[in-house]
Amino acid sequence: MSDRPLTAPSVERVAFQGEPGAFSEAAARRLLGDTIETIPCASFDGMFDAVESGIAHACLAPVENSLAGSVHANYDLMMLHNFHVIGEVELRIRHCLIAMPGVNLGDIKTVMSHPVALAQCRRFLQLRSQIKKVVAEDTAGSVREILSRGLRDHAAIAGRHAAKVYGAVVLAEGIEDHPENFTRFLLLSPIAYVSEDADKTSVVFSLTNQPGSLFRALAALALRDIDLIKIESRPIEGQVWEYRFYIDFLGSMAETRVQNALNHLRELSPDVRVLGCYKRAERPQF
Amino acid sequence: MSDRPLTAPSVERVAFQGEPGAFSEAAARRLLGDTIETIPCASFDGMFDAVESGIAHACLAPVENSLAGSVHANYDLMMLHNFHVIGEVELRIRHCLIAMPGVNLGDIKTVMSHPVALAQCRRFLQLRSQIKKVVAEDTAGSVREILSRGLRDHAAIAGRHAAKVYGAVVLAEGIEDHPENFTRFLLLSPIAYVSEDADKTSVVFSLTNQPGSLFRALAALALRDIDLIKIESRPIEGQVWEYRFYIDFLGSMAETRVQNALNHLRELSPDVRVLGCYKRAERPQF
């Protein structure tokens, strides 16, 4: 974060993983509004490559789901590409049953979606056991396929945003078993930037595993009354007994106590890296 | 853990999520050998229900993958059902291309698998772009389908164990992009039990979010030289500013210092719960 520019990088084109209408695209619109251009990518690697090649200014990476946990693969890509977190958004994952306009729930004989979405709507589907389940590569892609092929007895499970993108209708909303299903996304840019209103910082560092090593590292925050809001450990592959820690805390790099805490942490870990400092997301209304 | 029996519970029938031949079944055999009966279940809920109803003695739940992170849903089910961790096993997720006996790689026109497995083998498939990709509900289920329908131009992506279960052949092994792909599973039982050789303990507790609250809680371990090997925080839904922490440390409930540390932790958290105390898994050879 040493060459921190004082002006915000342009974020007009944002890459996301999935098809148009995906939850990730809805999250990008929630964070950045309707004027941005969103660029669908087939994979997480492809999404990072789109930013490296300049096709996109930034990418929006899912990093944590309240049911499924953290997406380690995206943290790995963030480190590999040396990208910076410049924003955060949370989205409620609310599954909808989506079909062609004019179709009713009683017409549906087949439901298509990604297996994770089908599994998350198990109870809804169990009560309608006459409906055949078909797995598909993508949630939003299932909506696209139904519309493009004119399948009047099919429905897809996807987010409301997908219905809007493809001109489909929502037959049922909130059909997931566990309504407390949120995903947290980070906006990642090759250009470091800390906004005026930034109030949250994400850091990754490693420690040799000795009893008390994490306790000592957390002292760097606790002694300065800095509020830790997430911590996760992860074994470093190929290095037995070394661990990498991901922490998020409240505070900005602009604050002296945060700078002091990071300097203190650097005395204890050989590789403290600030992933970014950004405005904390509001959790969507439940 | 108060009514801890002195004899090991019988674990002859073990429920797992997936079809016969799934990675979870291979993990159950790695932990418990070939003499156990394994019971395939369609969902994680179904797997826990199989134990509640007595169909199975225990279930083997995936709780953490080195790329995908922790499986929070299984921690939730463990708490809901009040099950105890009585064992642990790690499995390397090594994807194979599997087909009917007598079929060669050059014969394959279509590859079937779960979308996550297809995504994890992206590079292998990109180099063979003439092969059509078809999503399926399950990795091992794709092997079963190819064999039962006699599809000589199809292959599935699944673990080696699935080829053995269905009498199929492995055309290529280790086709995943990221070879450092491990999953950790916990053996869960409705009966608490701590074996003689137990050396690892898993605990969950909540803390009100105040600066330094986790630091003080970790003192309970650090002051007794207890080695923390995993920590993860998770917001408690519906309770803003309260967090639940999942920690694993080296040590057995049979040790006085561990009992003292847990008593100390109970002074700081209203709901310390020992998930289990068990023999630590060996990571499989890379």
Coordinates of C-alpha atoms in Angstrom, one line a residue:
Chain A
M1 CA 0.0 0.0 0.0
S2 CA 3.0 2.3 -0.2
D3 CA 2.2 3.9 -3.6
R4 CA -1.3 4.7 -2.5
P5 CA -2.9 7.0 -5.1
L6 CA -5.0 9.9 -3.8
T7 CA -7.7 9.6 -6.5
A8 CA -10.1 6.7 -6.8
P9 CA -9.3 4.3 -9.6
S10 CA -12.0 4.3 -12.4
V11 CA -14.3 1.3 -11.9
E12 CA -16.6 1.4 -14.9
R13 CA -16.1 -2.2 -16.1
V14 CA -16.4 -4.9 -13.5
A15 CA -15.7 -8.6 -14.1
F16 CA -17.7 -11.3 -12.2
Q17 CA -17.9 -15.1 -12.3
G18 CA -21.1 -16.5 -13.8
E19 CA -23.6 -15.7 -16.5
P20 CA -25.5 -12.5 -16.9
G21 CA -28.1 -12.3 -14.1
A22 CA -25.8 -14.2 -11.6
F23 CA -25.9 -13.3 -7.9
S24 CA -22.4 -11.8 -8.3
E25 CA -23.7 -9.4 -11.0
A26 CA -26.6 -8.4 -8.7
A27 CA -24.0 -7.7 -5.9
A28 CA -21.9 -5.6 -8.3
R29 CA -25.0 -3.5 -9.1
R30 CA -25.8 -3.2 -5.4
L31 CA -22.3 -1.8 -4.7
L32 CA -21.7 0.3 -7.8
G33 CA -25.1 1.1 -9.3
D34 CA -26.7 0.5 -12.7
T35 CA -24.3 2.6 -14.8
I36 CA -21.3 0.2 -14.6
E37 CA -20.7 -2.3 -17.3
T38 CA -20.5 -5.9 -16.0
I39 CA -18.4 -8.5 -17.7
P40 CA -19.4 -12.2 -17.2
C41 CA -16.5 -14.7 -16.9
A42 CA -16.6 -18.5 -16.9
S43 CA -14.3 -19.0 -13.9
F44 CA -12.7 -17.2 -11.0
D45 CA -9.3 -17.4 -12.8
G46 CA -10.9 -15.9 -15.9
M47 CA -12.3 -13.0 -13.8
F48 CA -8.9 -12.1 -12.4
D49 CA -7.4 -12.5 -15.9
A50 CA -10.0 -10.0 -17.3
V51 CA -8.6 -7.4 -14.8
E52 CA -5.0 -8.2 -15.6
S53 CA -5.6 -7.8 -19.3
G54 CA -7.4 -4.5 -18.8
I55 CA -10.7 -5.8 -20.1
A56 CA -12.2 -4.9 -16.7
H57 CA -11.1 -2.2 -14.2
A58 CA -11.9 -4.4 -11.2
C59 CA -13.6 -7.7 -10.3
L60 CA -16.1 -8.6 -7.6
A61 CA -15.1 -11.8 -5.9
P62 CA -17.3 -13.8 -3.5
V63 CA -15.2 -14.5 -0.4
E64 CA -17.6 -15.8 2.3
N65 CA -21.0 -17.4 2.5
S66 CA -22.9 -17.7 5.7
L67 CA -23.6 -21.4 5.1
A68 CA -20.7 -22.5 2.9
G69 CA -17.9 -20.6 4.6
S70 CA -14.9 -18.7 3.1
V71 CA -13.9 -19.1 -0.6
H72 CA -10.2 -19.7 -0.1
A73 CA -9.6 -20.0 -3.8
N74 CA -10.4 -16.3 -4.2
Y75 CA -8.0 -15.3 -1.4
D76 CA -5.3 -17.3 -3.2
L77 CA -6.0 -15.5 -6.5
M78 CA -6.0 -12.1 -4.8
M79 CA -2.5 -12.8 -3.4
L80 CA -1.3 -14.3 -6.7
H81 CA -2.4 -11.2 -8.7
N82 CA -1.4 -8.7 -6.0
F83 CA -4.8 -7.1 -6.2
H84 CA -6.2 -4.7 -3.5
V85 CA -9.6 -4.7 -1.8
I86 CA -11.2 -1.3 -2.5
G87 CA -14.8 -2.1 -1.6
E88 CA -17.2 -4.6 0.0
V89 CA -20.8 -5.6 -0.4
E90 CA -23.1 -8.2 1.1
L91 CA -26.0 -9.9 -0.8
R92 CA -28.8 -12.0 0.6
I93 CA -29.0 -15.2 -1.4
R94 CA -32.7 -15.4 -2.0
H95 CA -33.7 -18.2 -4.4
C96 CA -36.6 -17.7 -6.8
L97 CA -38.5 -20.1 -9.0
I98 CA -38.4 -18.4 -12.4
A99 CA -40.2 -19.2 -15.7
M100 CA -41.4 -17.8 -19.0
P101 CA -44.0 -15.0 -18.9
G102 CA -47.5 -16.3 -18.8
V103 CA -46.5 -19.6 -17.2
N104 CA -48.1 -20.6 -13.8
L105 CA -46.6 -22.7 -11.0
G106 CA -49.0 -25.6 -11.9
D107 CA -47.5 -25.8 -15.5
I108 CA -44.0 -26.6 -14.2
K109 CA -42.9 -30.2 -14.8
T110 CA -39.1 -29.7 -14.6
V111 CA -36.9 -27.4 -12.6
M112 CA -33.3 -26.7 -13.6
S113 CA -30.5 -25.1 -11.6
H114 CA -26.9 -25.5 -10.3
P115 CA -26.8 -28.5 -7.8
V116 CA -26.0 -26.2 -4.9
A117 CA -29.1 -24.1 -5.5
L118 CA -31.3 -27.3 -5.9
A119 CA -29.9 -28.6 -2.6
Q120 CA -30.6 -25.2 -0.9
C121 CA -34.2 -25.5 -1.9
R122 CA -34.7 -29.1 -0.9
R123 CA -37.8 -28.6 1.2
F124 CA -39.7 -26.6 -1.4
L125 CA -38.9 -29.3 -4.0
Q126 CA -39.8 -32.2 -1.7
L127 CA -43.3 -30.7 -1.3
R128 CA -43.6 -30.7 -5.1
S129 CA -42.1 -34.2 -5.8
Q130 CA -43.9 -34.5 -9.2
I131 CA -41.5 -31.8 -10.5
K132 CA -38.4 -33.4 -12.1
K133 CA -35.0 -31.9 -11.0
V134 CA -32.3 -31.4 -13.7
V135 CA -28.8 -30.1 -12.8
A136 CA -27.3 -27.3 -14.8
E137 CA -24.0 -25.5 -14.9
D138 CA -25.4 -22.2 -13.6
T139 CA -28.4 -20.6 -11.9
A140 CA -28.9 -17.6 -14.2
G141 CA -27.8 -19.7 -17.2
S142 CA -30.8 -22.0 -16.5
V143 CA -33.2 -18.9 -16.9
R144 CA -31.5 -18.0 -20.1
E145 CA -31.9 -21.5 -21.5
I146 CA -35.6 -21.7 -20.6
L147 CA -36.3 -18.4 -22.3
S148 CA -34.2 -19.0 -25.4
R149 CA -35.7 -22.5 -25.9
G150 CA -39.2 -21.4 -25.1
L151 CA -39.6 -24.2 -22.5
R152 CA -43.1 -23.5 -21.0
D153 CA -43.1 -26.4 -18.6
H154 CA -39.7 -25.6 -17.2
A155 CA -38.6 -23.3 -14.3
A156 CA -35.2 -22.3 -13.1
I157 CA -33.9 -21.6 -9.6
A158 CA -32.0 -18.3 -9.6
G159 CA -32.0 -14.9 -8.1
R160 CA -34.6 -12.2 -8.9
H161 CA -32.0 -10.3 -10.8
A162 CA -31.8 -13.1 -13.4
A163 CA -35.6 -12.8 -14.1
K164 CA -35.1 -9.1 -14.8
V165 CA -32.1 -9.7 -17.1
Y166 CA -33.9 -12.2 -19.3
G167 CA -37.4 -10.8 -19.1
A168 CA -38.7 -13.9 -17.1
V169 CA -41.2 -14.0 -14.3
V170 CA -40.8 -15.0 -10.6
L171 CA -43.3 -17.7 -9.7
A172 CA -42.1 -18.0 -6.1
E173 CA -39.5 -16.2 -4.0
G174 CA -37.5 -17.1 -0.9
I175 CA -37.8 -20.8 -1.6
E176 CA -34.5 -21.7 0.1
D177 CA -34.5 -23.9 3.2
H178 CA -32.3 -21.5 5.3
P179 CA -33.2 -17.9 4.8
E180 CA -30.1 -16.7 6.6
N181 CA -28.0 -17.1 3.5
F182 CA -25.7 -14.2 2.8
T183 CA -22.6 -13.9 0.6
R184 CA -19.9 -11.3 1.1
F185 CA -18.1 -10.0 -2.0
L186 CA -14.9 -7.9 -2.3
L187 CA -14.2 -5.4 -5.0
L188 CA -10.6 -6.0 -6.2
S189 CA -8.5 -3.6 -8.2
P190 CA -4.9 -3.8 -9.4
I191 CA -4.6 -0.1 -8.1
A192 CA -4.4 0.4 -4.4
Y193 CA -6.8 3.1 -3.0
V194 CA -8.2 4.0 0.4
S195 CA -11.3 6.1 0.3
E196 CA -12.0 8.9 2.8
D197 CA -14.8 6.9 4.4
A198 CA -12.8 3.6 4.7
D199 CA -13.5 2.1 8.2
K200 CA -12.4 -1.5 7.8
T201 CA -9.0 -3.2 7.0
S202 CA -8.2 -6.7 5.9
V203 CA -4.8 -8.2 6.6
V204 CA -3.1 -11.5 6.0
F205 CA 0.0 -12.7 7.8
S206 CA 1.7 -16.0 8.7
L207 CA 3.1 -17.2 12.0
T208 CA 5.2 -20.2 12.9
N209 CA 3.1 -22.4 15.0
Q210 CA 4.2 -22.0 18.6
P211 CA 1.9 -22.0 21.6
G212 CA 0.8 -18.4 22.1
S213 CA 2.0 -17.1 18.8
L214 CA -1.5 -15.9 17.7
F215 CA -2.2 -14.6 21.2
R216 CA 0.9 -12.4 20.9
A217 CA -0.1 -11.2 17.4
L218 CA -3.6 -10.3 18.5
A219 CA -2.1 -8.2 21.3
A220 CA -1.0 -5.8 18.5
L221 CA -4.7 -5.0 18.0
A222 CA -6.1 -5.5 21.5
L223 CA -3.6 -3.2 23.2
R224 CA -4.8 -0.4 20.9
D225 CA -8.5 -1.2 21.4
I226 CA -8.9 -2.2 17.7
D227 CA -12.0 -4.2 17.1
L228 CA -11.4 -7.5 15.4
I229 CA -14.4 -8.6 13.3
K230 CA -13.2 -11.7 11.5
I231 CA -10.4 -14.2 12.0
E232 CA -9.6 -17.3 10.1
S233 CA -6.6 -19.6 10.1
R234 CA -5.4 -21.7 7.2
P235 CA -2.5 -24.2 7.0
I236 CA 0.1 -23.1 4.5
E237 CA 0.5 -26.0 2.1
G238 CA 3.9 -27.6 1.9
Q239 CA 5.0 -25.9 5.1
V240 CA 4.1 -28.1 8.0
W241 CA 3.4 -26.2 11.2
E242 CA 3.0 -22.8 9.5
Y243 CA -0.3 -21.0 9.4
R244 CA -1.6 -18.1 7.5
F245 CA -4.2 -15.9 9.3
Y246 CA -6.8 -13.7 7.6
I247 CA -8.1 -10.9 9.8
D248 CA -10.5 -8.0 9.3
F249 CA -10.7 -5.2 11.9
L250 CA -12.5 -1.9 12.2
G251 CA -10.3 1.1 11.5
S252 CA -8.6 2.8 8.6
M253 CA -4.9 2.9 7.5
A254 CA -5.3 6.7 7.9
E255 CA -5.4 6.2 11.7
T256 CA -2.1 6.3 13.7
R257 CA -3.2 3.5 16.0
V258 CA -3.8 1.2 12.9
Q259 CA -0.4 2.1 11.5
N260 CA 1.1 1.3 14.9
A261 CA -0.7 -2.0 15.2
L262 CA 0.5 -3.0 11.8
N263 CA 4.1 -2.1 12.7
H264 CA 3.7 -4.1 15.9
L265 CA 2.4 -7.1 13.9
R266 CA 5.4 -6.9 11.5
E267 CA 7.7 -7.5 14.5
L268 CA 5.9 -10.8 15.0
S269 CA 5.3 -12.0 11.5
P270 CA 7.7 -12.1 8.5
D271 CA 5.0 -11.3 5.9
V272 CA 2.2 -9.0 7.0
R273 CA 0.2 -7.9 3.9
V274 CA -2.6 -5.4 3.9
L275 CA -5.2 -6.7 1.5
G276 CA -7.1 -3.4 1.5
C277 CA -8.8 -0.7 3.6
Y278 CA -12.4 0.1 2.5
K279 CA -15.9 1.1 3.6
R280 CA -17.6 -1.7 5.5
A281 CA -20.7 -3.2 3.8
E282 CA -24.1 -2.9 5.3
R283 CA -25.8 -6.3 5.7
P284 CA -29.0 -6.3 3.6
Q285 CA -32.3 -6.1 5.4
F286 CA -33.4 -9.6 6.4
Chain B
M1 CA -19.2 -34.2 27.7
S2 CA -20.3 -34.9 31.3
D3 CA -21.7 -38.4 30.7
R4 CA -18.6 -39.6 28.9
P5 CA -18.8 -43.4 28.6
L6 CA -15.6 -45.4 29.1
T7 CA -16.2 -47.8 26.2
A8 CA -16.1 -46.8 22.5
P9 CA -19.5 -46.6 20.8
S10 CA -20.1 -49.2 18.1
V11 CA -19.4 -47.6 14.7
E12 CA -20.3 -50.4 12.2
R13 CA -22.8 -48.4 10.1
V14 CA -21.6 -45.0 8.9
A15 CA -23.8 -42.5 7.0
F16 CA -22.2 -40.2 4.3
Q17 CA -23.6 -37.6 1.9
G18 CA -23.4 -38.7 -1.7
E19 CA -23.7 -41.8 -3.9
P20 CA -21.8 -45.1 -3.4
G21 CA -18.2 -44.3 -4.5
A22 CA -18.2 -40.7 -3.3
F23 CA -15.1 -39.1 -1.8
S24 CA -16.9 -39.1 1.6
E25 CA -17.2 -42.9 1.4
A26 CA -13.6 -43.3 0.6
A27 CA -12.8 -41.1 3.6
A28 CA -15.0 -43.3 5.8
R29 CA -13.0 -46.4 4.6
R30 CA -9.7 -44.6 5.2
L31 CA -10.7 -43.9 8.8
L32 CA -12.6 -47.1 9.7
G33 CA -11.4 -49.8 7.3
D34 CA -13.3 -52.0 4.9
T35 CA -15.4 -53.9 7.3
I36 CA -17.9 -51.1 8.1
E37 CA -21.2 -50.7 6.3
T38 CA -21.5 -47.3 4.6
I39 CA -24.9 -45.7 4.1
P40 CA -25.3 -43.2 1.2
C41 CA -27.6 -40.2 1.9
A42 CA -28.9 -37.6 -0.5
S43 CA -28.2 -34.6 1.7
F44 CA -26.3 -33.5 4.8
D45 CA -29.7 -33.2 6.7
G46 CA -30.5 -36.8 5.6
M47 CA -27.1 -38.0 6.8
F48 CA -27.7 -36.6 10.3
D49 CA -31.3 -37.9 10.3
A50 CA -29.9 -41.4 9.5
V51 CA -28.0 -41.3 12.7
E52 CA -30.9 -39.8 14.8
S53 CA -33.1 -42.6 13.6
G54 CA -30.6 -45.3 14.4
I55 CA -30.1 -46.4 10.8
A56 CA -26.5 -45.5 11.2
H57 CA -24.3 -45.4 14.3
A58 CA -22.4 -42.3 13.1
C59 CA -21.9 -40.0 10.1
L60 CA -18.8 -38.7 8.4
A61 CA -19.2 -35.0 7.7
P62 CA -16.9 -32.9 5.5
V63 CA -16.1 -29.7 7.5
E64 CA -13.2 -28.1 5.6
N65 CA -11.6 -28.1 2.2
S66 CA -8.3 -26.5 1.4
L67 CA -9.6 -24.6 -1.6
A68 CA -13.3 -24.1 -0.7
G69 CA -13.0 -23.4 3.1
S70 CA -15.1 -24.6 6.0
V71 CA -18.5 -26.2 5.5
H72 CA -20.5 -24.1 8.0
A73 CA -23.7 -26.0 7.3
N74 CA -22.3 -29.2 8.8
Y75 CA -21.2 -27.3 12.0
D76 CA -24.7 -26.0 12.3
L77 CA -26.2 -29.5 11.9
M78 CA -23.6 -30.8 14.5
M79 CA -24.9 -28.2 17.0
L80 CA -28.6 -28.8 16.2
H81 CA -28.3 -32.6 16.7
N82 CA -26.0 -32.3 19.7
F83 CA -23.6 -34.8 18.1
H84 CA -20.0 -35.4 19.3
V85 CA -16.8 -35.5 17.3
I86 CA -15.2 -38.9 17.9
G87 CA -12.8 -39.1 15.0
E88 CA -11.1 -37.2 12.2
V89 CA -9.7 -38.1 8.8
E90 CA -8.2 -36.1 5.9
L91 CA -8.6 -37.1 2.2
R92 CA -6.7 -35.8 -0.8
I93 CA -9.3 -34.9 -3.5
R94 CA -7.6 -36.4 -6.5
H95 CA -9.9 -36.3 -9.6
C96 CA -9.8 -39.2 -12.1
L97 CA -11.2 -39.6 -15.6
I98 CA -13.2 -42.8 -15.4
A99 CA -14.9 -44.9 -18.1
M100 CA -16.2 -48.3 -19.0
P101 CA -13.6 -51.2 -19.2
G102 CA -12.1 -51.4 -22.7
V103 CA -12.6 -47.8 -23.5
N104 CA -9.6 -45.5 -24.3
L105 CA -9.1 -41.8 -23.8
G106 CA -9.4 -41.2 -27.6
D107 CA -12.9 -42.7 -27.6
I108 CA -14.3 -40.1 -25.2
K109 CA -16.6 -37.5 -26.7
T110 CA -18.5 -36.4 -23.5
V111 CA -17.4 -36.0 -19.9
M112 CA -19.9 -35.9 -17.0
S113 CA -19.5 -34.7 -13.5
H114 CA -20.6 -32.3 -10.7
P115 CA -20.0 -28.7 -11.8
V116 CA -17.4 -28.2 -9.0
A117 CA -15.4 -31.2 -10.2
L118 CA -15.6 -30.0 -13.8
A119 CA -14.4 -26.5 -12.7
Q120 CA -11.5 -28.1 -10.7
C121 CA -10.3 -29.9 -13.8
R122 CA -10.6 -26.8 -16.1
R123 CA -7.1 -27.0 -17.6
F124 CA -7.2 -30.7 -18.4
L125 CA -10.6 -30.1 -20.2
Q126 CA -9.4 -27.0 -22.0
L127 CA -6.6 -29.0 -23.6
R128 CA -9.3 -31.4 -24.9
S129 CA -11.8 -28.9 -26.1
Q130 CA -13.4 -31.4 -28.5
I131 CA -14.8 -33.3 -25.4
K132 CA -18.3 -32.0 -24.5
K133 CA -18.9 -31.2 -20.8
V134 CA -22.2 -32.3 -19.2
V135 CA -23.1 -31.4 -15.6
A136 CA -24.4 -34.0 -13.3
E137 CA -25.7 -34.2 -9.8
D138 CA -22.8 -36.2 -8.4
T139 CA -19.3 -37.3 -9.2
A140 CA -19.7 -41.0 -8.3
G141 CA -23.2 -41.0 -9.7
S142 CA -21.8 -40.1 -13.1
V143 CA -19.7 -43.2 -13.0
R144 CA -22.7 -45.3 -12.1
E145 CA -24.8 -43.8 -14.9
I146 CA -22.1 -44.4 -17.6
L147 CA -21.7 -48.1 -16.5
S148 CA -25.4 -48.8 -16.2
R149 CA -26.3 -47.2 -19.6
G150 CA -23.2 -48.7 -21.3
L151 CA -22.0 -45.3 -22.6
R152 CA -18.7 -46.2 -24.4
D153 CA -18.0 -42.6 -25.5
H154 CA -18.6 -41.1 -22.1
A155 CA -16.3 -40.6 -19.1
A156 CA -16.9 -39.3 -15.6
I157 CA -14.8 -37.2 -13.3
A158 CA -14.7 -38.8 -9.8
G159 CA -12.4 -40.3 -7.3
R160 CA -10.5 -43.6 -7.9
H161 CA -12.7 -45.2 -5.3
A162 CA -15.8 -44.7 -7.5
A163 CA -14.1 -46.7 -10.3
K164 CA -13.5 -49.6 -7.9
V165 CA -17.1 -49.5 -6.6
Y166 CA -18.7 -49.7 -10.1
G167 CA -16.0 -51.8 -11.9
A168 CA -14.9 -49.0 -14.1
V169 CA -11.4 -48.0 -15.3
V170 CA -9.3 -45.0 -14.6
L171 CA -8.1 -43.4 -17.9
A172 CA -6.3 -40.5 -16.2
E173 CA -5.5 -39.6 -12.6
G174 CA -4.7 -36.3 -10.8
I175 CA -6.4 -34.2 -13.5
E176 CA -7.3 -31.4 -11.1
D177 CA -5.8 -27.9 -11.6
H178 CA -4.7 -27.5 -8.0
P179 CA -3.2 -30.7 -6.6
E180 CA -3.2 -29.3 -3.0
N181 CA -6.8 -30.1 -2.6
F182 CA -7.6 -31.8 0.7
T183 CA -10.9 -32.3 2.6
R184 CA -11.1 -32.8 6.4
F185 CA -14.0 -34.9 7.7
L186 CA -15.2 -35.4 11.2
L187 CA -16.8 -38.7 12.5
L188 CA -19.9 -37.6 14.5
S189 CA -21.8 -39.7 17.0
P190 CA -24.8 -39.1 19.3
I191 CA -22.7 -40.8 22.0
A192 CA -19.8 -38.8 23.5
Y193 CA -16.5 -40.7 23.7
V194 CA -12.9 -39.8 24.2
S195 CA -10.4 -42.4 23.1
E196 CA -7.1 -43.2 25.0
D197 CA -5.0 -41.7 22.2
A198 CA -7.1 -38.5 21.7
D199 CA -4.8 -35.5 21.2
K200 CA -7.0 -32.8 19.7
T201 CA -10.0 -31.0 21.0
S202 CA -12.6 -28.9 19.1
V203 CA -14.5 -26.2 20.9
V204 CA -17.1 -23.6 19.9
F205 CA -18.0 -20.5 22.0
S206 CA -19.5 -17.1 21.6
L207 CA -18.2 -13.7 22.7
T208 CA -19.8 -10.3 22.7
N209 CA -17.9 -8.1 20.3
Q210 CA -15.7 -5.8 22.4
P211 CA -12.1 -4.8 21.5
G212 CA -9.8 -7.5 23.0
S213 CA -12.5 -10.1 23.8
L214 CA -11.0 -12.7 21.6
F215 CA -7.5 -11.8 22.9
R216 CA -8.6 -12.4 26.5
A217 CA -10.3 -15.7 25.5
L218 CA -7.1 -17.0 23.8
A219 CA -5.2 -16.2 26.9
A220 CA -7.0 -19.2 28.5
L221 CA -5.0 -21.4 26.0
A222 CA -1.8 -19.4 25.6
L223 CA -1.2 -19.1 29.4
R224 CA -1.2 -22.9 29.6
D225 CA 1.1 -23.4 26.5
I226 CA -1.8 -25.1 24.6
D227 CA -1.2 -25.1 20.9
L228 CA -4.1 -23.6 18.9
I229 CA -4.2 -25.2 15.4
K230 CA -7.4 -23.7 13.9
I231 CA -9.5 -20.7 14.6
E232 CA -12.5 -19.3 12.7
S233 CA -15.0 -16.6 13.6
R234 CA -18.5 -16.5 12.3
P235 CA -21.2 -13.8 12.9
I236 CA -24.2 -15.2 14.8
E237 CA -27.2 -14.5 12.6
G238 CA -29.9 -12.3 14.2
Q239 CA -27.5 -11.2 16.9
V240 CA -25.6 -8.1 15.7
W241 CA -22.1 -7.8 17.2
E242 CA -22.0 -11.3 18.6
Y243 CA -19.6 -13.8 17.2
R244 CA -19.2 -17.5 17.4
F245 CA -15.6 -18.9 17.4
Y246 CA -14.6 -22.4 16.3
I247 CA -11.2 -23.4 17.7
D248 CA -9.2 -26.6 17.5
F249 CA -6.2 -27.2 19.8
L250 CA -3.7 -29.9 20.6
G251 CA -4.5 -31.6 23.9
S252 CA -7.0 -34.1 25.4
M253 CA -9.8 -33.5 27.9
A254 CA -8.0 -36.0 30.1
E255 CA -5.3 -33.4 30.7
T256 CA -5.6 -31.1 33.7
R257 CA -4.3 -28.1 31.8
V258 CA -7.0 -28.6 29.2
Q259 CA -9.7 -28.8 31.8
N260 CA -8.3 -25.6 33.4
A261 CA -8.2 -23.8 30.1
L262 CA -11.9 -24.7 29.4
N263 CA -12.9 -23.5 32.9
H264 CA -11.0 -20.3 32.3
L265 CA -12.8 -19.9 28.9
R266 CA -16.2 -20.4 30.6
E267 CA -15.5 -17.4 32.7
L268 CA -15.3 -15.3 29.5
S269 CA -18.0 -16.9 27.3
P270 CA -21.6 -17.8 28.3
D271 CA -21.7 -20.9 26.1
V272 CA -18.5 -22.9 25.7
R273 CA -19.2 -26.2 24.1
V274 CA -16.8 -29.0 23.5
L275 CA -17.6 -30.5 20.1
G276 CA -15.3 -33.4 20.8
C277 CA -11.8 -34.7 21.7
Y278 CA -10.3 -37.2 19.3
K279 CA -7.1 -38.5 17.6
R280 CA -5.8 -36.0 15.1
A281 CA -5.8 -37.1 11.5
E282 CA -2.6 -37.6 9.5
R283 CA -2.5 -35.6 6.3
P284 CA -2.3 -38.1 3.4
Q285 CA 0.9 -38.3 1.4
F286 CA 1.1 -35.7 -1.3

